[in-house]
Short mmCIF file of C-alpha atoms in Angstrom, two decimals:
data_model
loop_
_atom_site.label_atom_id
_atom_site.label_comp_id
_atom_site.label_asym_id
_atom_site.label_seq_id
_atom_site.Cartn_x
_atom_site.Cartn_y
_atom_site.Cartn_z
CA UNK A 5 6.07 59.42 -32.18
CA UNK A 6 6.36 55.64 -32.97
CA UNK A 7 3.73 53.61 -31.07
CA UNK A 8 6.97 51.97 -28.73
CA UNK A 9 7.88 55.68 -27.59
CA UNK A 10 3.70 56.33 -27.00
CA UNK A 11 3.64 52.84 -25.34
CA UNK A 12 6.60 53.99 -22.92
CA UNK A 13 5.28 57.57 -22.31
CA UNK A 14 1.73 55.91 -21.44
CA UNK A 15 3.96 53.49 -19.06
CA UNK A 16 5.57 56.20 -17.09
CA UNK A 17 2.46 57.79 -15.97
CA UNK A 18 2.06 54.62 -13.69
CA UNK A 19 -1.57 53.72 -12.55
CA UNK A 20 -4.07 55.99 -13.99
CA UNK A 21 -7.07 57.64 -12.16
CA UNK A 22 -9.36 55.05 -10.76
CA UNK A 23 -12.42 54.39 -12.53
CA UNK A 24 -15.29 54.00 -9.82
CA UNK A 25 -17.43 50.47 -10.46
CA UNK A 26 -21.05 51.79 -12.14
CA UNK A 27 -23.10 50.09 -8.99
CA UNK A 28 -21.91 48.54 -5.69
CA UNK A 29 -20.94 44.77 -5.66
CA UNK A 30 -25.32 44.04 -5.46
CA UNK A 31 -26.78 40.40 -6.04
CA UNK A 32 -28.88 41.10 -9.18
CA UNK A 33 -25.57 41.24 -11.15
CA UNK A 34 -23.97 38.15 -9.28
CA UNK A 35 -27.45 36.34 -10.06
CA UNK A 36 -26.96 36.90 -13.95
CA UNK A 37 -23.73 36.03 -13.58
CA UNK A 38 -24.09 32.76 -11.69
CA UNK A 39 -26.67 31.63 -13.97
CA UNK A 40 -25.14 32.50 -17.22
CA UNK A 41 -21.87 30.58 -16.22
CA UNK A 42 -24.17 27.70 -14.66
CA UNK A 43 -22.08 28.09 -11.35
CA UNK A 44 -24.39 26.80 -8.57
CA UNK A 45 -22.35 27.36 -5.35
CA UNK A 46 -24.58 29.17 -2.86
CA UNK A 47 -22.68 31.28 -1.42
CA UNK A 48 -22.86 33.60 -4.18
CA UNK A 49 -27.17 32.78 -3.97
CA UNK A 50 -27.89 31.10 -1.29
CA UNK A 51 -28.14 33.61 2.23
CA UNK A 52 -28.62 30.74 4.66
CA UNK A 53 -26.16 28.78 3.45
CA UNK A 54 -23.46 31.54 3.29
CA UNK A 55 -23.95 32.66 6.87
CA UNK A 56 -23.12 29.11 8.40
CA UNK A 57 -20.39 29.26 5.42
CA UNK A 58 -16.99 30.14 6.05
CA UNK A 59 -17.78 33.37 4.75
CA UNK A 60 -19.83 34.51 7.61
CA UNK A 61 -22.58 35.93 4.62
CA UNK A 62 -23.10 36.14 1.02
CA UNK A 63 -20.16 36.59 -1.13
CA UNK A 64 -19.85 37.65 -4.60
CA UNK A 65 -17.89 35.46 -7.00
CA UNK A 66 -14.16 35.83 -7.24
CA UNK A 67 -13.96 36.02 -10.86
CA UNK A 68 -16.21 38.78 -11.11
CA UNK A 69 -13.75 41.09 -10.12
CA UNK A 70 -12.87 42.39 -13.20
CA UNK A 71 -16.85 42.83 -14.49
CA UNK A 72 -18.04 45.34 -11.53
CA UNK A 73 -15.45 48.04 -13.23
CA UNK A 74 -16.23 46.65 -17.02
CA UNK A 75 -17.53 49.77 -19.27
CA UNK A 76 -21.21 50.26 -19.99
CA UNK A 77 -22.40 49.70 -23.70
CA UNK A 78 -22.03 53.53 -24.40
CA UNK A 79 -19.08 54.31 -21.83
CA UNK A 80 -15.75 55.54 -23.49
CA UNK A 81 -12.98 54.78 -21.40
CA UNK A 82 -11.34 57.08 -18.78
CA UNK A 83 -9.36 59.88 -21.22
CA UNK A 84 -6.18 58.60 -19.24
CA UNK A 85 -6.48 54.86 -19.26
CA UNK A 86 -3.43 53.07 -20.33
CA UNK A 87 -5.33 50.27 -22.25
CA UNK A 88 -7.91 52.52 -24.05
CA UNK A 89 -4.92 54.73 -24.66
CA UNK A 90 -3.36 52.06 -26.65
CA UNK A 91 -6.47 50.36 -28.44
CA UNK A 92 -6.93 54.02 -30.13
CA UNK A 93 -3.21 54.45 -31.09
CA UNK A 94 -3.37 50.70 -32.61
CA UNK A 95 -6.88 51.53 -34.24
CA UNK A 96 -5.23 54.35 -36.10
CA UNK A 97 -2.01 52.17 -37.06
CA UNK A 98 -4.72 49.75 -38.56
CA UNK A 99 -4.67 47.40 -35.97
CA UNK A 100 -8.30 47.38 -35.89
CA UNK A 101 -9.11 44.02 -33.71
CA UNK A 102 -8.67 43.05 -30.51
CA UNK A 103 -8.83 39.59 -28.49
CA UNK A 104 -7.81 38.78 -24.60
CA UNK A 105 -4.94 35.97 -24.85
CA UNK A 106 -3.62 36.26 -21.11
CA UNK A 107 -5.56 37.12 -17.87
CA UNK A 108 -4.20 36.20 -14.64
CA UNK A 109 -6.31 37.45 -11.71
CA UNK A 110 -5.16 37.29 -8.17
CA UNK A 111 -7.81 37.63 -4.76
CA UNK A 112 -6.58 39.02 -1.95
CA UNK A 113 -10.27 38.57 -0.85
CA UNK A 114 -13.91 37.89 -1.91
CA UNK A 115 -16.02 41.18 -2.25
CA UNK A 116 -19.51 41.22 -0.60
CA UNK A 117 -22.58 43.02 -1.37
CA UNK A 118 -22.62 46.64 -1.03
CA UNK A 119 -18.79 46.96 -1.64
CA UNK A 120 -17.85 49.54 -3.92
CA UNK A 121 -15.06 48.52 -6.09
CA UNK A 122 -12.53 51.26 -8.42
CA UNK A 123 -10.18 49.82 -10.54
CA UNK A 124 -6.68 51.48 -11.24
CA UNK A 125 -4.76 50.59 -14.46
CA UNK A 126 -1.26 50.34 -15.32
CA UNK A 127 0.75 49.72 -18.91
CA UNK A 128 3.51 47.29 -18.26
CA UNK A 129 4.65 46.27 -22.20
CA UNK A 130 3.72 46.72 -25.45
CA UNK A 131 5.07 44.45 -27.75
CA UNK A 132 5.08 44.25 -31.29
CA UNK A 133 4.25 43.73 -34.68
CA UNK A 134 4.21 40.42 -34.39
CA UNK A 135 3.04 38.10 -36.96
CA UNK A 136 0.24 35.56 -35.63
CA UNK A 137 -2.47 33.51 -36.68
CA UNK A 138 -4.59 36.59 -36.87
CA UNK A 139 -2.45 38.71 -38.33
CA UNK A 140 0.04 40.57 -38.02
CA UNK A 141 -0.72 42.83 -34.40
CA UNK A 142 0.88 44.28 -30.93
CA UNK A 143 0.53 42.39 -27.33
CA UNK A 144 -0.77 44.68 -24.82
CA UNK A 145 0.16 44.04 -21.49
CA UNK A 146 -1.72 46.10 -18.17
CA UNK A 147 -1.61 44.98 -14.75
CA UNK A 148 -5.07 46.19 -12.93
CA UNK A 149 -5.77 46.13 -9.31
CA UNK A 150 -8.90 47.12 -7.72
CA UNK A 151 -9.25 48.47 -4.56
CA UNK A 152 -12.43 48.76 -1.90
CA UNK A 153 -11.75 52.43 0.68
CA UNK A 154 -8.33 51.88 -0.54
CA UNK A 155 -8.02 48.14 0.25
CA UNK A 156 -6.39 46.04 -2.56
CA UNK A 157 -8.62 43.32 -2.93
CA UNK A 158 -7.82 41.68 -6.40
CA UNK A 159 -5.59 42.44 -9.20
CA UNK A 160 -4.77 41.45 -12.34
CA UNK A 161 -2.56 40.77 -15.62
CA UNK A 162 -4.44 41.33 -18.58
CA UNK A 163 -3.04 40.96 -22.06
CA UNK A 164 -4.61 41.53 -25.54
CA UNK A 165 -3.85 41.02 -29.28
CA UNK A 166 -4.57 44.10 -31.15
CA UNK A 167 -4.19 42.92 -34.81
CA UNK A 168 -5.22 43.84 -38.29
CA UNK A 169 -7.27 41.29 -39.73
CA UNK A 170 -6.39 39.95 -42.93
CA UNK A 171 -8.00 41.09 -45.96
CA UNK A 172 -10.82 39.16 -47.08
CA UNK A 173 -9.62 37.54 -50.78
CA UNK A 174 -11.29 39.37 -53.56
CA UNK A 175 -13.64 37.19 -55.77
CA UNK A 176 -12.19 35.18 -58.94
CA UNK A 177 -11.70 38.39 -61.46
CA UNK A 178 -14.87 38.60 -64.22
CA UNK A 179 -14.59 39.41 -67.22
CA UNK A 180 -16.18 41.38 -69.69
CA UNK A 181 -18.04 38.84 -72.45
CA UNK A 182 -18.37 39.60 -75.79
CA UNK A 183 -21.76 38.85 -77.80
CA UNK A 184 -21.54 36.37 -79.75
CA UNK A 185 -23.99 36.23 -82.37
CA UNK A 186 -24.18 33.71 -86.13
CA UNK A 187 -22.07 36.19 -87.82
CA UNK A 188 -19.17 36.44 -85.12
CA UNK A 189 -19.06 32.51 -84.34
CA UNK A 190 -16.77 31.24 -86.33
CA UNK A 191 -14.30 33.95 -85.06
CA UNK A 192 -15.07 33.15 -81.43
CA UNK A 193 -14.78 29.45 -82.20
CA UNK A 194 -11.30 29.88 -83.80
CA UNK A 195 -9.89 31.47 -81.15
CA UNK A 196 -10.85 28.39 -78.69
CA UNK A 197 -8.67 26.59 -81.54
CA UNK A 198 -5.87 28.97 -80.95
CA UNK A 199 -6.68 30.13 -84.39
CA UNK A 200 -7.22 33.97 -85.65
CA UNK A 201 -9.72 33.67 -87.99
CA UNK A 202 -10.89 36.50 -90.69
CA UNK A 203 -14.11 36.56 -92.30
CA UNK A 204 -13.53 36.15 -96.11
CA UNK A 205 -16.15 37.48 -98.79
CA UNK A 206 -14.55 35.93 -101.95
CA UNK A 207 -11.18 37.38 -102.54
CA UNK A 208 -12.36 40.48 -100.09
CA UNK A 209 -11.11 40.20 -95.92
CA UNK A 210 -13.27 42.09 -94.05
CA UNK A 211 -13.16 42.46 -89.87
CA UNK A 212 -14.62 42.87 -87.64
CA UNK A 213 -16.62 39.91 -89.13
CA UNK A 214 -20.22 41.07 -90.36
CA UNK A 215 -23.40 40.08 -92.04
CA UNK A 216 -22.63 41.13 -95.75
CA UNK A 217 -19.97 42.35 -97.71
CA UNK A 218 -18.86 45.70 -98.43
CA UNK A 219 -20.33 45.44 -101.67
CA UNK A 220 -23.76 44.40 -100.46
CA UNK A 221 -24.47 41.24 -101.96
CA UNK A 222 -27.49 39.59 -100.63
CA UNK A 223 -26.67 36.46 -102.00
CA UNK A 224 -22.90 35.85 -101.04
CA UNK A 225 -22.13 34.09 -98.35
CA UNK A 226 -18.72 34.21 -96.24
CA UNK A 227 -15.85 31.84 -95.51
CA UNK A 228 -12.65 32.46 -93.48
CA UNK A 229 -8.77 32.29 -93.66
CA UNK A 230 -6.93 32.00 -90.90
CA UNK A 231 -4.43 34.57 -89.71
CA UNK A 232 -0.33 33.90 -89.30
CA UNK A 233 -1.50 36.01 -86.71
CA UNK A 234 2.04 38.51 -87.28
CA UNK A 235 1.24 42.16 -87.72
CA UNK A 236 2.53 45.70 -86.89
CA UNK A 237 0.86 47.78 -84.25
CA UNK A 238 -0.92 50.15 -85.89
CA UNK A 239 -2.76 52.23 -83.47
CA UNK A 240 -3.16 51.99 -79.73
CA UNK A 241 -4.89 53.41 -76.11
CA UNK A 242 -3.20 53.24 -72.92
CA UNK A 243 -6.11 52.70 -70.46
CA UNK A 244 -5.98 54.53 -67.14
CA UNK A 245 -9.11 55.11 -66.40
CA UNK A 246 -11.95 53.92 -65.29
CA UNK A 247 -10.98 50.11 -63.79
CA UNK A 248 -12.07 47.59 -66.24
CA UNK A 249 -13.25 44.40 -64.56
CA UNK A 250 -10.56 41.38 -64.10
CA UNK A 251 -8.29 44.09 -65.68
CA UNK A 252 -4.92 45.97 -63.66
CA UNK A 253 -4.39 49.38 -64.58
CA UNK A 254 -2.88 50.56 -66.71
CA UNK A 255 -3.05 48.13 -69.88
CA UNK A 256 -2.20 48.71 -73.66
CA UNK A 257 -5.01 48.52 -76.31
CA UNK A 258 -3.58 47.78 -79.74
CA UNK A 259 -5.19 48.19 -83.13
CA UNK A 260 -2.86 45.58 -85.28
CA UNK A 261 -2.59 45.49 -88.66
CA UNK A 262 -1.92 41.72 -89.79
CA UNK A 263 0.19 40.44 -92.55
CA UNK A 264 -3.19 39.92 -94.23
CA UNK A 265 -4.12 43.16 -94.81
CA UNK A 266 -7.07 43.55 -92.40
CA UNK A 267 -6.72 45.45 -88.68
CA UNK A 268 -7.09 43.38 -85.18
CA UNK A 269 -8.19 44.99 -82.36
CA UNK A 270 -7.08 43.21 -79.17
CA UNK A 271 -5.02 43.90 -75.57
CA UNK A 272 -1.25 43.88 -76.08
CA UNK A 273 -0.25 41.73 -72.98
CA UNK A 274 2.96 42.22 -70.95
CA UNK A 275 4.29 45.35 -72.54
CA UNK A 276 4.88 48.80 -70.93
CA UNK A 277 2.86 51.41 -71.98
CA UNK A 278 6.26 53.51 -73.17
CA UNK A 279 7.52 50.54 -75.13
CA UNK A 280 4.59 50.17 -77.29
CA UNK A 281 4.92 52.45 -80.40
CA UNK A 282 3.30 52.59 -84.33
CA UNK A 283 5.04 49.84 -86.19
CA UNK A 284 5.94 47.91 -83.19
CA UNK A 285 5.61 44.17 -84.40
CA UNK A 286 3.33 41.64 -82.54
CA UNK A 287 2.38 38.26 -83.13
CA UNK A 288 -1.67 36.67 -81.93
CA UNK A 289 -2.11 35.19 -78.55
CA UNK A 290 -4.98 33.75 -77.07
CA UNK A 291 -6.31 33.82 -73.87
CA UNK A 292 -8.46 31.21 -72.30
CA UNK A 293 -11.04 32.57 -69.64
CA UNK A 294 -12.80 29.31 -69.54
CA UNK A 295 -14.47 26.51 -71.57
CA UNK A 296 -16.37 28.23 -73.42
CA UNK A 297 -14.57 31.80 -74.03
CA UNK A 298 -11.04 32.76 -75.21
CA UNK A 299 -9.81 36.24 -76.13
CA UNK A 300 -7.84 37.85 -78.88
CA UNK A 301 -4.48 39.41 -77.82
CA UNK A 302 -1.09 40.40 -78.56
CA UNK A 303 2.37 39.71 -77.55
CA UNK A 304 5.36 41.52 -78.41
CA UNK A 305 7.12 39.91 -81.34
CA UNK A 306 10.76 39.18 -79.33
CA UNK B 21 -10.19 18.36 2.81
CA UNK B 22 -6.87 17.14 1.68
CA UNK B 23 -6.05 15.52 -1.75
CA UNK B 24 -2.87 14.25 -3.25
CA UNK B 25 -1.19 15.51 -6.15
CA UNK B 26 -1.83 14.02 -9.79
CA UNK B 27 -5.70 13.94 -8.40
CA UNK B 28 -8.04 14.40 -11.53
CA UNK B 29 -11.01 16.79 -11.47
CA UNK B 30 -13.94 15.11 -13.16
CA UNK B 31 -14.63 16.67 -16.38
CA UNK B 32 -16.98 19.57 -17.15
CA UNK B 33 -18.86 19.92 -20.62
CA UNK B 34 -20.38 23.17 -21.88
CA UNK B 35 -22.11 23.57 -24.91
CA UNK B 36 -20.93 26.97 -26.39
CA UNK B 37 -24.49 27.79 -27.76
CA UNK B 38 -25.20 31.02 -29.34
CA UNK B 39 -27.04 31.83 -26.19
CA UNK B 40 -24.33 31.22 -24.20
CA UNK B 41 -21.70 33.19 -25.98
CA UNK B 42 -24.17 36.14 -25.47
CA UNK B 43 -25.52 35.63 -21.85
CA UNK B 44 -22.24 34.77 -20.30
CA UNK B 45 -20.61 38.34 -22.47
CA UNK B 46 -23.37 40.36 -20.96
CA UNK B 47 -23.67 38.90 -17.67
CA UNK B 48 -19.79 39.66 -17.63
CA UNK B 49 -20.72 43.32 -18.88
CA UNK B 50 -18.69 43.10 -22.42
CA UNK B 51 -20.07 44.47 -25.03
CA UNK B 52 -17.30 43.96 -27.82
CA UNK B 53 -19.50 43.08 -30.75
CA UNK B 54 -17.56 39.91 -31.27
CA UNK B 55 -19.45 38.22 -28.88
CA UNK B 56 -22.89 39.04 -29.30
CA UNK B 57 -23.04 40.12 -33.15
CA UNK B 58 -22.59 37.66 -35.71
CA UNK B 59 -22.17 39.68 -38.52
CA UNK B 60 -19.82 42.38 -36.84
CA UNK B 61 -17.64 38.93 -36.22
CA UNK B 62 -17.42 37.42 -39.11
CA UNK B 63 -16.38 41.29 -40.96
CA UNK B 64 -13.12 41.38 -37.85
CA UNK B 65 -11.94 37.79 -39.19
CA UNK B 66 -13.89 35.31 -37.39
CA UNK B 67 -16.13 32.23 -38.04
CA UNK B 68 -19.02 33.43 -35.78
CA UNK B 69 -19.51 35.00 -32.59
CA UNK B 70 -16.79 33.75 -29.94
CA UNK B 71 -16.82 33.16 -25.71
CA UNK B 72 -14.98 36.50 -24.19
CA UNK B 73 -12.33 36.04 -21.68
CA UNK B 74 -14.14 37.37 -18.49
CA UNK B 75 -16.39 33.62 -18.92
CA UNK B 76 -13.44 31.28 -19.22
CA UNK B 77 -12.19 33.10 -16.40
CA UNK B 78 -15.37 32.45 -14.61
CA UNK B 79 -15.86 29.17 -16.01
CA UNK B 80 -12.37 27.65 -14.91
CA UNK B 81 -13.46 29.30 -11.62
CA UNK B 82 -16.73 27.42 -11.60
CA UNK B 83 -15.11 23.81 -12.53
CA UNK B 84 -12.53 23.90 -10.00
CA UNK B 85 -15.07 24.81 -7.10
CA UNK B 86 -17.50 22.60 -8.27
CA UNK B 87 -15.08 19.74 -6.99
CA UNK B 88 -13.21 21.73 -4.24
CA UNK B 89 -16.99 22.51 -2.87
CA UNK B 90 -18.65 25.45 -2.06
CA UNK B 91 -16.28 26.98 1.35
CA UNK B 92 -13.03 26.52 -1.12
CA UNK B 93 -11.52 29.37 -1.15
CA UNK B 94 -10.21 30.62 -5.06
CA UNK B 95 -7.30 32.17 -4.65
CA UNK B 96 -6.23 32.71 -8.39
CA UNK B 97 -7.57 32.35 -11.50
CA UNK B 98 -3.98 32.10 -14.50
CA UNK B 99 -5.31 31.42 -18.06
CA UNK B 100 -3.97 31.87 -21.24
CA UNK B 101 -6.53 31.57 -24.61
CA UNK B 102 -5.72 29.25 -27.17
CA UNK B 103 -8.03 28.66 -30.39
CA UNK B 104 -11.05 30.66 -30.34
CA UNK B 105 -14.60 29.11 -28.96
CA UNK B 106 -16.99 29.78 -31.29
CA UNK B 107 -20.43 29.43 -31.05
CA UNK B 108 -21.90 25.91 -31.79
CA UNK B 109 -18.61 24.28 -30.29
CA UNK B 110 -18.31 22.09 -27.65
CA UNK B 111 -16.03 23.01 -24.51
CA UNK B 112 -14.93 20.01 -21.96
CA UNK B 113 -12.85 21.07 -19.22
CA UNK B 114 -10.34 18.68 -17.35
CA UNK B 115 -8.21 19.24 -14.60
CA UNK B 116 -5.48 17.73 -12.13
CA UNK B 117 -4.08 18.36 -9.23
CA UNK B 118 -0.32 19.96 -9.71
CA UNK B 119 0.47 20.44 -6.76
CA UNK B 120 -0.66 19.98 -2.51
CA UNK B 121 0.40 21.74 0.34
CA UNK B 122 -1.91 20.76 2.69
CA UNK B 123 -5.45 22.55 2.30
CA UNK B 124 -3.26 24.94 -0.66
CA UNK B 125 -3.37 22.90 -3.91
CA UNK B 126 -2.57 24.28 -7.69
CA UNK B 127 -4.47 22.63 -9.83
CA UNK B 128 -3.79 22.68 -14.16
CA UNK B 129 -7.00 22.85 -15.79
CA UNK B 130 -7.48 22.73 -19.81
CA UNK B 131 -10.64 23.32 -21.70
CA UNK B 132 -10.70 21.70 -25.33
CA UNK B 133 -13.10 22.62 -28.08
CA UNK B 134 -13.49 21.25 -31.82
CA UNK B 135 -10.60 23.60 -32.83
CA UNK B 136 -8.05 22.91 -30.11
CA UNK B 137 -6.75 24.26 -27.17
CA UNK B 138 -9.02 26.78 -26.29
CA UNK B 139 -8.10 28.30 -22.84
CA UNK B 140 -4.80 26.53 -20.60
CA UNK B 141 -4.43 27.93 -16.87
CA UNK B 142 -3.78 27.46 -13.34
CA UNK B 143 -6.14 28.09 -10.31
CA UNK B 144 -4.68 28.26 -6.44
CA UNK B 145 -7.46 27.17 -4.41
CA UNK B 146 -7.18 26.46 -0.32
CA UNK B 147 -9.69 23.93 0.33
CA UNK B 148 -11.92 23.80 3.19
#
């Protein structure tokens, strides 16, 4: 069932059972009341002054009417009220969070001590998804009345928001950083340039760049050329597994043989895994993770 | 007590203090986590803890019988929430009479906070 055909089943049923008020209207919860909200009229406080009052006696605030039949801390809601009905639908939908936007209470009378107070509810709409500054969420809509020895003595409109927050943005990606140590340097520092530099041992290319040459000299020491940075994809991954930070899955690891004669290995950026194949050619690309690190990649050669 | 309409209610401020947020959710008997638990708030979406509905209900009670006096009779309390009141804001109600039919006056009350709009409404009241 959608949540609008739940919403108009729930409505049918009409007022639910009532839900008795914990305690009887009493003046230890209109004192904590009174003084929390800083409201200082005594006839909510003040016996003396209530019995030459209109009121004949102490009265409890009006706008208390709704908090004698409020839930406890640990008190699920009737299995039949409308509103709790609704809230667990919505919480399953994902509409996790709730907020009041409308409440319009009518008196028909003020309550006095010793009253005992049930509250009946009824589901008038439900209305929704609407998109808001919240998010996007459903307006509730139940109309409560409360009753004392079946006297209607206040009711109310009482409309809610039940929305699914927004998700909270991820942090900036990170990235994985290479070591950089005096024999990879010049490699790293190239690629800041925009340039794919390969270590050079006299007439031998060697990479990934190291500290001597294949023959072993212990006196040689290395230059560089740089790359045209054009090659042929000569062997390559598809990565699935496991997530690779700053990375979306899946992405295309290509071993690139250059022009040069040496092999690359770098991401291959912006291709589909079934488009890559041996002997595809790609040309260098470069990108910049911030001031002080670029990566090696490939594009496509188009 | 009569008054004519376009009357203005003197202001009321209330400093939304974290220990008001929490007293006035309690003493109200709601124990939604958004109003008493910080971190619980700020996970749902929100800057901090935030006043519940059942207060500004009371409170728009309170600063329309604070000038109507103590044997006005509140006949009903309308309000619709606007921007959230968070704790650490400042809340300043103000109020005029709408409209007078003798001792039966509506009046339109609005309570502002840093944000905005924070609660609009109505209240009948018959005054003494």
């Amino acid at each position: 069932m959608t949540i609008e055909e739940t919403a108009r089943e729930i409505a049918a049923r009409g007022e639910c059972a009532p839900r008795l008020a914990r305690d009887p209207v009493n003046q230890a919860m209109v004192n904590n009341w009174v003084e929390a909200i800083g409201d200082t009229n005594p006839v909510y406080t003040d016996p003396e002054f209530a019995a030459a009052s209109v009121h004949k006696g102490l009265v409890a605030p009006p706008a208390m009417a709704q908090v004698w039949t409020m839930g406890g801390l640990n008190v699920p809601r009737g299995s039949d009220d409308p509103l709790g009905l609704m809230m667990e639908l919505l919480d399953e939908a994902g509409f996790t969070s709730v907020v009041a936007t409308n409440s319009e209470q009518t008196y028909h009378r003020y309550l006095r001590p010793g009253e005992q107070v049930e509250a009946r509810t009824a589901l008038e709409s439900v209305v929704g998804p609407k998109r808001t500054a919240l998010g996007e969420g459903w307006f509730v809509t139940t109309r409560v009345r409360w009753y004392v020895e079946g006297e209607a003595v206040a009711e109310m409109m009482f409309r809610v928001l039940k929305f699914r927050p927004p998700a909270p943005k991820p942090p900036a990606a990170p990235v994985l950083r290479p070591v950089i140590s005096k024999d990879t340097e010049f490699f790293w520092d190239g690629l800041r340039e925009g340039e794919l530099r390969i270590q050079r041992w006299g007439e031998t290319l060697r990479h990934p760049p190291g500290p001597m040459p294949p023959d072993g000299s212990l006196d040689a020491k290395p230059d560089y050329v740089v790359a045209s940075g054009r090659g042929t994809v000569f062997s390559y991954v598809v990565h699935h597994h496991p997530p690779v930070p700053g990375k979306d899955l899946p992405f295309v690891v290509a071993l690139v043989e250059l022009e040069e004669g040496v092999r690359v290995m770098a991401e291959l950026l912006d291709a589909a895994p079934d488009e890559v194949h041996i002997g595809l050619p790609v040309v260098a690309a470069f990108v910049r993770v911030d001031e002080d690190l670029t990566l090696p990649a490939w594009k496509v050669a188009r | 007590m009569t008054v004519a309409e376009g009357t203005e209610l003197p202001p009321l401020t209330i400093e939304a203090t974290p220990t008001f947020v929490v007293s006035t959710a309690l003493a109200t008997r709601d124990f939604q986590d958004v109003h008493h638990d910080r971190d619980s708030a700020v996970a749902r979406g929100s800057k901090d803890i935030f006043l519940n509905i059942l207060t500004d209900t009371g409170l728009v009670q309170r600063f329309v019988s604070d000038w109507a006096g103590p044997e006005a009779l509140i006949r009903s309390v309308k309000i619709r929430l606007g921007v959230p009141c968070y704790a650490y804001d400042t809340l300043t109600f103000t109020g005029r009479v709408v409209s007078a039919d003798g001792h039966d006056v509506v009046v339109s009350v609005s309570g502002v906070d840093s944000l905005g709009e924070h609660v609009a409404g109505t209240v009948e009241v018959t005054l003494p």
